[in-house]
Coordinates of C-alpha atoms and ligand atoms in Angstrom, one line a residue:
X1499 CA -19.1 4.4 18.0
X1500 CA -15.8 2.9 19.1
X1501 CA -14.2 6.2 20.3
X1502 CA -11.8 6.0 17.4
X1503 CA -11.5 8.9 15.0
X1504 CA -11.4 9.7 11.3
X1505 CA -9.7 13.1 10.8
X1506 CA -10.6 15.4 7.9
X1507 CA -7.9 17.8 6.7
X1508 CA -8.3 20.6 4.2
X1509 CA -5.5 21.3 1.6
X1510 CA -6.1 25.0 1.5
X1511 CA -8.9 26.5 3.5
X1512 CA -11.5 23.7 4.0
X1513 CA -14.1 26.2 5.2
X1514 CA -14.3 27.6 1.7
X1515 CA -15.1 24.2 0.2
X1516 CA -18.6 23.9 1.6
X1517 CA -18.0 20.5 3.1
X1518 CA -19.6 21.0 6.5
X1519 CA -22.0 18.2 5.8
X1520 CA -19.3 15.6 5.3
X1521 CA -18.4 14.4 8.9
X1522 CA -22.0 13.5 9.7
X1523 CA -22.5 11.6 6.4
X1524 CA -19.2 9.6 6.9
X1525 CA -20.0 8.8 10.5
X1526 CA -23.2 7.1 9.4
X1527 CA -21.2 4.8 7.1
X1528 CA -18.1 4.0 9.1
X1529 CA -19.5 4.2 12.7
X1530 CA -16.4 6.1 13.7
X1531 CA -16.3 9.7 14.9
X1532 CA -15.3 12.1 12.1
X1533 CA -13.7 15.4 13.1
X1534 CA -12.1 18.3 11.2
X1535 CA -8.4 18.2 12.1
X1536 CA -7.2 21.4 10.4
X1537 CA -5.7 22.6 7.2
X1538 CA -2.4 21.9 5.4
X1539 CA -0.8 24.0 2.7
X1540 CA -1.1 22.8 -0.9
X1541 CA 2.1 20.8 -1.8
X1542 CA 3.4 23.4 -4.3
X1543 CA 6.1 21.1 -5.7
X1544 CA 3.4 18.8 -6.9
X1545 CA 1.9 21.5 -9.2
X1546 CA 2.2 20.9 -12.9
X1547 CA 1.7 24.3 -14.5
X1548 CA 1.1 23.1 -18.0
X1549 CA -1.7 20.9 -16.9
X1550 CA -3.0 23.1 -14.1
X1551 CA -3.1 20.0 -11.9
X1552 CA -1.4 18.5 -8.9
X1553 CA 0.3 15.1 -8.6
X1554 CA -1.9 13.2 -6.1
X1555 CA 0.8 11.2 -4.4
X1556 CA 2.2 14.3 -2.8
X1557 CA -1.0 14.8 -0.9
X1558 CA -0.8 11.3 0.6
X1559 CA 2.8 11.9 1.6
X1560 CA 1.8 15.2 3.3
X1561 CA -1.0 13.4 5.2
X1562 CA 1.0 10.4 6.3
X1563 CA 3.1 12.2 8.8
X1564 CA 0.2 14.1 10.3
X1565 CA 0.1 13.6 14.0
X1566 CA -3.0 12.9 16.1
X1567 CA -5.1 10.1 17.3
X1568 CA -6.6 9.4 14.0
X1569 CA -7.2 5.8 12.8
X1570 CA -7.7 7.2 9.3
X1571 CA -7.1 10.6 7.7
X1572 CA -9.0 12.0 4.7
X1573 CA -7.6 15.0 2.9
X1574 CA -9.9 17.2 0.8
X1575 CA -8.9 19.8 -1.8
X1576 CA -10.4 22.1 -4.4
X1577 CA -7.5 21.5 -6.8
X1578 CA -7.6 19.0 -9.7
X1579 CA -5.5 15.9 -9.1
X1580 CA -3.8 13.4 -11.5
X1581 CA -1.5 10.4 -11.4
X1582 CA 0.8 9.4 -14.2
X1583 CA -1.2 7.5 -16.8
X1584 CA -4.5 9.0 -15.9
X1585 CA -5.7 12.4 -17.0
X1586 CA -7.3 13.0 -13.6
X1587 CA -8.4 11.2 -10.5
X1588 CA -11.3 12.0 -8.2
X1589 CA -9.2 10.7 -5.3
X1590 CA -6.4 8.5 -4.2
X1591 CA -5.7 6.1 -1.3
X1592 CA -3.1 3.8 -0.1
X1593 CA -4.8 0.4 0.1
X1594 CA -4.9 -0.6 3.7
X1595 CA -2.9 2.5 4.6
X1596 CA -3.9 5.4 6.9
X1597 CA -4.5 8.2 4.4
X1598 CA -6.5 9.1 1.4
X1599 CA -7.4 12.3 -0.5
X1600 CA -10.4 13.5 -2.5
X1601 CA -10.5 16.4 -4.9
X1602 CA -13.9 18.1 -5.2
X1603 CA -12.8 20.0 -8.4
X1604 CA -14.6 17.7 -10.8
X1605 CA -17.5 17.0 -8.5
X1606 CA -19.1 20.4 -8.9
X1607 CA -21.6 20.8 -11.8
X1608 CA -20.0 24.2 -12.5
X1609 CA -16.8 22.4 -13.7
X1610 CA -18.9 21.2 -16.7
X1611 CA -20.7 24.5 -17.2
X1612 CA -23.8 23.3 -15.4
X1613 CA -25.8 25.2 -12.7
X1614 CA -24.9 24.3 -9.2
X1615 CA -26.9 21.4 -7.6
X1616 CA -26.1 21.1 -3.9
X1617 CA -27.8 17.7 -3.5
X1618 CA -25.8 16.2 -6.4
X1619 CA -22.6 17.8 -5.3
X1620 CA -22.9 16.4 -1.8
X1621 CA -23.8 13.0 -3.0
X1622 CA -20.7 12.9 -5.2
X1623 CA -18.4 14.1 -2.4
X1624 CA -19.8 11.4 -0.1
X1625 CA -19.3 8.7 -2.7
X1626 CA -15.7 9.6 -3.4
X1627 CA -14.9 10.0 0.3
X1628 CA -16.5 6.7 1.2
X1629 CA -14.7 5.0 -1.8
X1630 CA -11.2 6.3 -0.8
X1631 CA -11.7 5.6 2.9
X1632 CA -13.0 2.1 1.8
X1633 CA -9.6 1.5 0.2
X1634 CA -7.8 2.4 3.4
X1635 CA -9.9 -0.2 5.1
X1636 CA -8.5 -2.8 2.6
X1637 CA -11.4 -2.8 0.1
X1638 CA -10.5 -3.3 -3.6
X1639 CA -12.6 -2.2 -6.6
X1640 CA -15.9 -4.0 -6.8
X1641 CA -17.4 -5.3 -10.1
X1642 CA -21.0 -4.3 -9.0
X1643 CA -21.7 -0.9 -10.7
X1644 CA -24.1 0.1 -7.8
X1645 CA -21.5 -0.4 -5.1
X1646 CA -19.6 2.6 -3.9
X1647 CA -16.3 0.6 -4.3
X1648 CA -16.9 0.4 -8.1
X1649 CA -14.2 2.3 -10.0
X1650 CA -15.3 5.7 -11.3
X1651 CA -13.7 6.2 -14.7
X1652 CA -15.9 9.3 -15.2
X1653 CA -18.5 11.2 -13.4
X1654 CA -21.3 9.2 -14.9
X1655 CA -19.9 6.2 -13.1
X1656 CA -19.9 8.1 -9.8
X1657 CA -23.5 9.3 -10.4
X1658 CA -24.6 5.8 -11.2
X1659 CA -23.3 4.1 -8.1
X1660 CA -24.9 4.4 -4.6
X1661 CA -23.3 5.9 -1.5
X1662 CA -23.3 2.5 0.1
X1663 CA -21.5 -0.8 -0.1
X1664 CA -22.8 -4.0 -1.7
X1665 CA -23.3 -6.8 0.8
X1666 CA -19.9 -8.4 0.0
X1667 CA -18.0 -5.1 0.5
X1668 CA -20.0 -4.2 3.6
X1669 CA -19.1 -7.5 5.2
X1670 CA -15.4 -7.1 4.4
X1671 CA -15.5 -3.5 5.7
X1672 CA -17.2 -4.5 8.9
X1673 CA -14.5 -7.2 9.5
X1674 CA -11.8 -4.6 9.0
X1675 CA -13.5 -2.1 11.2
X1676 CA -13.7 -4.6 14.0
X1677 CA -10.1 -5.7 13.6
X1678 CA -7.0 -3.7 14.4
X1679 CA -6.1 -2.5 10.9
Ligands
LIG1101 ZN1 -10.7 3.2 -6.1
LIG1102 ZN1 -19.0 -4.0 -3.6

């Protein structure tokens, strides 16, 4: 560990999202300390009533100004996110930026009318969180469908890929982690 931090912020009450497992799992991947940094209100102006969804960019804007000694900040939310041109997104990041956000709405089996499976749910959350944080550490999408940086067009893509980086992405990540970015 380098003494640097990744902050986790809940939009809404993070304690209700059942994500207590997340810091440990992320620390294992990024070798940075991961800490809950608090909660922020949902950006109500980003809500699109007819879709029942929130515009994802507003979450990044809300995270960008968040104070604290965090090298990176990951926001998590229960609400469903979208960006113009896509029906939904599992998450969004500014490539090489400080902030990213993940929605757990579509990661729960219950969203598809299936019984809850905690192991599957946790694995999906880890994959999406690692993926979005990977973008903040300058990684792009990877053509390898097993790599966590592979783009998930649908949940089957997420379930197919692993929680880890392919050797090429891992090398690029390690270079970025060691640098100042
Ligand atoms: Zn991506
Ligand atoms: Zn890769």
